[in-house]
mmCIF file of C-alpha atoms in Angstrom:
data_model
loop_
_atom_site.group_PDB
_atom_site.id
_atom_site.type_symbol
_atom_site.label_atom_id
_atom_site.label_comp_id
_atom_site.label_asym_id
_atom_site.label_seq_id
_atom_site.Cartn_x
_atom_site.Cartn_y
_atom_site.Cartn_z
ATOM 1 C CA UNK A 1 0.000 0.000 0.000
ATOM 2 C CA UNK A 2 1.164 3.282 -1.058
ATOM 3 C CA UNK A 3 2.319 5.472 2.047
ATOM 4 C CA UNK A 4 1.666 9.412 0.624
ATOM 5 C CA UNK A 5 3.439 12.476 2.552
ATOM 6 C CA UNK A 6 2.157 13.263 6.513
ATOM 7 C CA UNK A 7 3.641 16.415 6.537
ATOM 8 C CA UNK A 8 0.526 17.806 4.063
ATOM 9 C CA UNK A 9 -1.619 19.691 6.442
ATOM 10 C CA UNK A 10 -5.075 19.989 5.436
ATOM 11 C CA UNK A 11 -6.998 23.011 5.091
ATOM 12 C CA UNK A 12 -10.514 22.478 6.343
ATOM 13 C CA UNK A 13 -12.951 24.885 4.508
ATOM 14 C CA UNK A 14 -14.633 26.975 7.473
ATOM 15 C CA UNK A 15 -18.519 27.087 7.857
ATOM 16 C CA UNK A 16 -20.550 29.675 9.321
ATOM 17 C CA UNK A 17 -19.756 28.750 13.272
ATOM 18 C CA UNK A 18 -16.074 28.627 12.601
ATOM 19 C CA UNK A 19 -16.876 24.602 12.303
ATOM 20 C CA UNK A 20 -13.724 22.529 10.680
ATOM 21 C CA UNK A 21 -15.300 21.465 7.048
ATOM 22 C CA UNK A 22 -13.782 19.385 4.676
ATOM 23 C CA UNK A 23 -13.991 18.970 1.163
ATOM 24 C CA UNK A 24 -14.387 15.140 0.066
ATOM 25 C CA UNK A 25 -10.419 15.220 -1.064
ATOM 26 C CA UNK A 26 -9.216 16.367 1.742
ATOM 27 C CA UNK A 27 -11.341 13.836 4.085
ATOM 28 C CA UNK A 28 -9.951 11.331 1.863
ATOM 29 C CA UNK A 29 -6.667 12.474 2.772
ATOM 30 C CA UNK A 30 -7.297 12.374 6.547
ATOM 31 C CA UNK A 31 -8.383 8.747 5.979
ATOM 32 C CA UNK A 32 -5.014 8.075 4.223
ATOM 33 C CA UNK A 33 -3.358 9.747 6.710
ATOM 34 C CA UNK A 34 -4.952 7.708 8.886
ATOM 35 C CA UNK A 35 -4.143 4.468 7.462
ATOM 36 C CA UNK A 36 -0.611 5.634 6.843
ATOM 37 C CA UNK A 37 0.039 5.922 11.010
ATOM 38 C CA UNK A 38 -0.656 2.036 11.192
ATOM 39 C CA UNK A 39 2.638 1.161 11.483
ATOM 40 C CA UNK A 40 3.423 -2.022 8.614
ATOM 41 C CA UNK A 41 3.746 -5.194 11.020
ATOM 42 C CA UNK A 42 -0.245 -4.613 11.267
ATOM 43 C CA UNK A 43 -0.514 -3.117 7.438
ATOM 44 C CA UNK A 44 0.785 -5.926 6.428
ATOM 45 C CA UNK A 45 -1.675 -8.399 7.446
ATOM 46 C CA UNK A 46 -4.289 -6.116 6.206
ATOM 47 C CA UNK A 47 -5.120 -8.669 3.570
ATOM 48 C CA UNK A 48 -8.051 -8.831 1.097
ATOM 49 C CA UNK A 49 -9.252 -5.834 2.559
ATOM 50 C CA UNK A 50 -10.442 -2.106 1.375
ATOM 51 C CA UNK A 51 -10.994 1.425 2.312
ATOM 52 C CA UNK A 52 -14.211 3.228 1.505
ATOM 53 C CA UNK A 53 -14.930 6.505 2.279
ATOM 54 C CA UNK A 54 -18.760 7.730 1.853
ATOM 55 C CA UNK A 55 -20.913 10.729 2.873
ATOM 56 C CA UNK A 56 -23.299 8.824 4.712
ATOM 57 C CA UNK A 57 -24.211 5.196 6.169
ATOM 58 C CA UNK A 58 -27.168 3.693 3.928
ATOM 59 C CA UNK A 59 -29.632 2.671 4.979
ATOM 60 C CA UNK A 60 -28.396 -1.321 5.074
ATOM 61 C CA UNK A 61 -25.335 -0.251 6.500
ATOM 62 C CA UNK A 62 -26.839 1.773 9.742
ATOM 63 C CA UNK A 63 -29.159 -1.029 10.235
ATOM 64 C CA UNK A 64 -26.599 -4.414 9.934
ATOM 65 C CA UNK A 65 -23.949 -2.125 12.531
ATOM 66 C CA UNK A 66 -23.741 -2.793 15.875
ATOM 67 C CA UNK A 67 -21.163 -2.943 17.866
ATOM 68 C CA UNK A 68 -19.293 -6.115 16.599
ATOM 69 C CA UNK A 69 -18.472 -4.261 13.862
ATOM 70 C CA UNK A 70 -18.732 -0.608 13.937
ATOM 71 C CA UNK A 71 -17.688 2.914 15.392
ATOM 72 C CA UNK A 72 -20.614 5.319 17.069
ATOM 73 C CA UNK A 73 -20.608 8.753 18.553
ATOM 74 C CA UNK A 74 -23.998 10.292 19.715
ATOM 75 C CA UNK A 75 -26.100 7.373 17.833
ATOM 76 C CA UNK A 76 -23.969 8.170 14.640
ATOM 77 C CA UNK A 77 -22.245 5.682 12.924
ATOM 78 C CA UNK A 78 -18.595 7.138 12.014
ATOM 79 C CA UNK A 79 -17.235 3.469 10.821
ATOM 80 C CA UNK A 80 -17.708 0.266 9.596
ATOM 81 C CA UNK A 81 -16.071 -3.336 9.125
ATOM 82 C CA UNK A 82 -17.997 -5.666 7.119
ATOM 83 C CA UNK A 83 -15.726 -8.495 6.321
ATOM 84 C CA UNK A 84 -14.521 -11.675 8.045
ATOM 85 C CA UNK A 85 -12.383 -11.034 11.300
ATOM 86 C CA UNK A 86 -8.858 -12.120 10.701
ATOM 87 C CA UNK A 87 -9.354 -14.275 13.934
ATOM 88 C CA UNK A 88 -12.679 -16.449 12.025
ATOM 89 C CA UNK A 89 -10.564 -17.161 8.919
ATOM 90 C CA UNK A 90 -9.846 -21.129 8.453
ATOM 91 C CA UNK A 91 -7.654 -22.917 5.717
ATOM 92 C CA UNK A 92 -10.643 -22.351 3.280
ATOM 93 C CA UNK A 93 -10.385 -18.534 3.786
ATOM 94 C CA UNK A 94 -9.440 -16.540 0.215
ATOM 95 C CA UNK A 95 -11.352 -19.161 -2.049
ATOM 96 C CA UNK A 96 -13.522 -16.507 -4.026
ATOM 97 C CA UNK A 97 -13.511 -14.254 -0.729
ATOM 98 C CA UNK A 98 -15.064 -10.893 -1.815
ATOM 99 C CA UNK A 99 -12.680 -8.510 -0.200
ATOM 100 C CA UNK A 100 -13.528 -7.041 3.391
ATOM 101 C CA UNK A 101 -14.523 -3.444 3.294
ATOM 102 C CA UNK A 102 -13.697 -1.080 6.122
ATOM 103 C CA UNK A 103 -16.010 2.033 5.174
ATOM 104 C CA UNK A 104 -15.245 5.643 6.797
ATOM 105 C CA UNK A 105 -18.015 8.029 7.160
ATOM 106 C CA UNK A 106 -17.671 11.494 6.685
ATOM 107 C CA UNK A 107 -21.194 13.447 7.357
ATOM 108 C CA UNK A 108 -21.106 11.803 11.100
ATOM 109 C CA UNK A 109 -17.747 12.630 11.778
ATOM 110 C CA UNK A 110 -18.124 16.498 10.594
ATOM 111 C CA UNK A 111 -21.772 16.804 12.641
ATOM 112 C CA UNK A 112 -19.988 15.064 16.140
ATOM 113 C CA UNK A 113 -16.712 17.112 15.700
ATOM 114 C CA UNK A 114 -16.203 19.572 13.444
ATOM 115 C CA UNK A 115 -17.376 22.198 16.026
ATOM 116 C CA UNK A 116 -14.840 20.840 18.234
ATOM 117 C CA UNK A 117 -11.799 22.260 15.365
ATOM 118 C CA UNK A 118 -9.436 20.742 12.771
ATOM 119 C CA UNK A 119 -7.427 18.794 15.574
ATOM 120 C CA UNK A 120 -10.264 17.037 17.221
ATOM 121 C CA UNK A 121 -11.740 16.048 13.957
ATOM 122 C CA UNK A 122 -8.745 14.473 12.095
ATOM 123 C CA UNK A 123 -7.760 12.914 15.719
ATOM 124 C CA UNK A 124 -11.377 11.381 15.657
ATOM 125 C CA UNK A 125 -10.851 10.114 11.843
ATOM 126 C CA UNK A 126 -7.871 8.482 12.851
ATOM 127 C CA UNK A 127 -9.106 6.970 16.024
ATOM 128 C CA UNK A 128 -12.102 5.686 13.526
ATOM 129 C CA UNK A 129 -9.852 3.807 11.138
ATOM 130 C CA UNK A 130 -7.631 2.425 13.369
ATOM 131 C CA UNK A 131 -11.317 0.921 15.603
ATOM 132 C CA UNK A 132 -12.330 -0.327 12.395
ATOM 133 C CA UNK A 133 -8.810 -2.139 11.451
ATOM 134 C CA UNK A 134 -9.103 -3.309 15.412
ATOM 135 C CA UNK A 135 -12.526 -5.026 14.046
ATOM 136 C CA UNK A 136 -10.429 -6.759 11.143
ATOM 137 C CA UNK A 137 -7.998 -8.035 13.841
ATOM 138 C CA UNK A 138 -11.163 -9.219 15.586
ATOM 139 C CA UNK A 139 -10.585 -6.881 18.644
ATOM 140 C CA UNK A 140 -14.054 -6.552 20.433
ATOM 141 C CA UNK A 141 -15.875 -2.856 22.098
ATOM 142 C CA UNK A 142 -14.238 -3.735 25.160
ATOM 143 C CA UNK A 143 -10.667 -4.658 24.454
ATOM 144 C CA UNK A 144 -10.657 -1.524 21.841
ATOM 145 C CA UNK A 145 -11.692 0.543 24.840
ATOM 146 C CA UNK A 146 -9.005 -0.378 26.758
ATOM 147 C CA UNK A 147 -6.633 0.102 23.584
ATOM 148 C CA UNK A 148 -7.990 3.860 23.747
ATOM 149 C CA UNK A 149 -9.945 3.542 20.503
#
């Protein structure tokens, strides 16, 4: 996987109560950024999976999370992991295996945080991926609680 500069700072767009906005690109950026601070003893056994960034959860999406699988602040769903948990693979595992999707929301994470600033928000982005990748590794709400995330 690709690692792209961390020293690119984004520039949030500002809305009318000084709220940290981004543009799609540059919420795709904090998601790479994101993926980027994994460091590559767990990127590497990131396998068969994808990143997704989309506005909002559908409506199959907000209904199938819970929180096996997912990231929520104030009853909104931030993240995603739909896939097989590295720790439920067997020997038959990869035989036609659609790839897992890890799927980062950006509409929730601007209404919970972008009043909170630029910092808070990319921090929350980042603690969002790195839940979701805690999902892959089939880390459960409680042991990514005590990891912090």
């Amino acid at each position: 996987m690709a690692r792209p500069a961390l020293n690119k700072r984004l520039q949030c767009v500002q809305a009318d109560h000084e709220e940290a906005r981004m543009t799609q690109e540059q919420f795709e950026a904090a998601v790479e950024a994101a993926i980027d601070s994994i460091p590559d003893e767990f990127i590497d056994e990131l396998d068969n999976v994808i990143f997704v960034v989309e506005d909002e959860p559908s409506e199959e999406q907000a209904a199938g999370a819970d929180d096996e699988n997912a990231s929520f602040a104030d009853d909104e769903l931030l993240g995603l992991y739909d896939g097989s948990p590295l720790t439920e693979r067997d020997s038959f595992y990869g035989t036609g295996e659609l790839p897992d999707v890890i799927t980062i929301f950006k509409g929730p994470h601007e209404r919970c945080f972008a009043e909170e600033g630029e910092d808070v928000l990319l921090d929350e982005i980042r603690r969002t991926v790195i839940h979701e990748v805690g999902h892959f590794f089939g880390n459960d709400e409680e042991t990514l609680a005590a990891m912090g995330y």
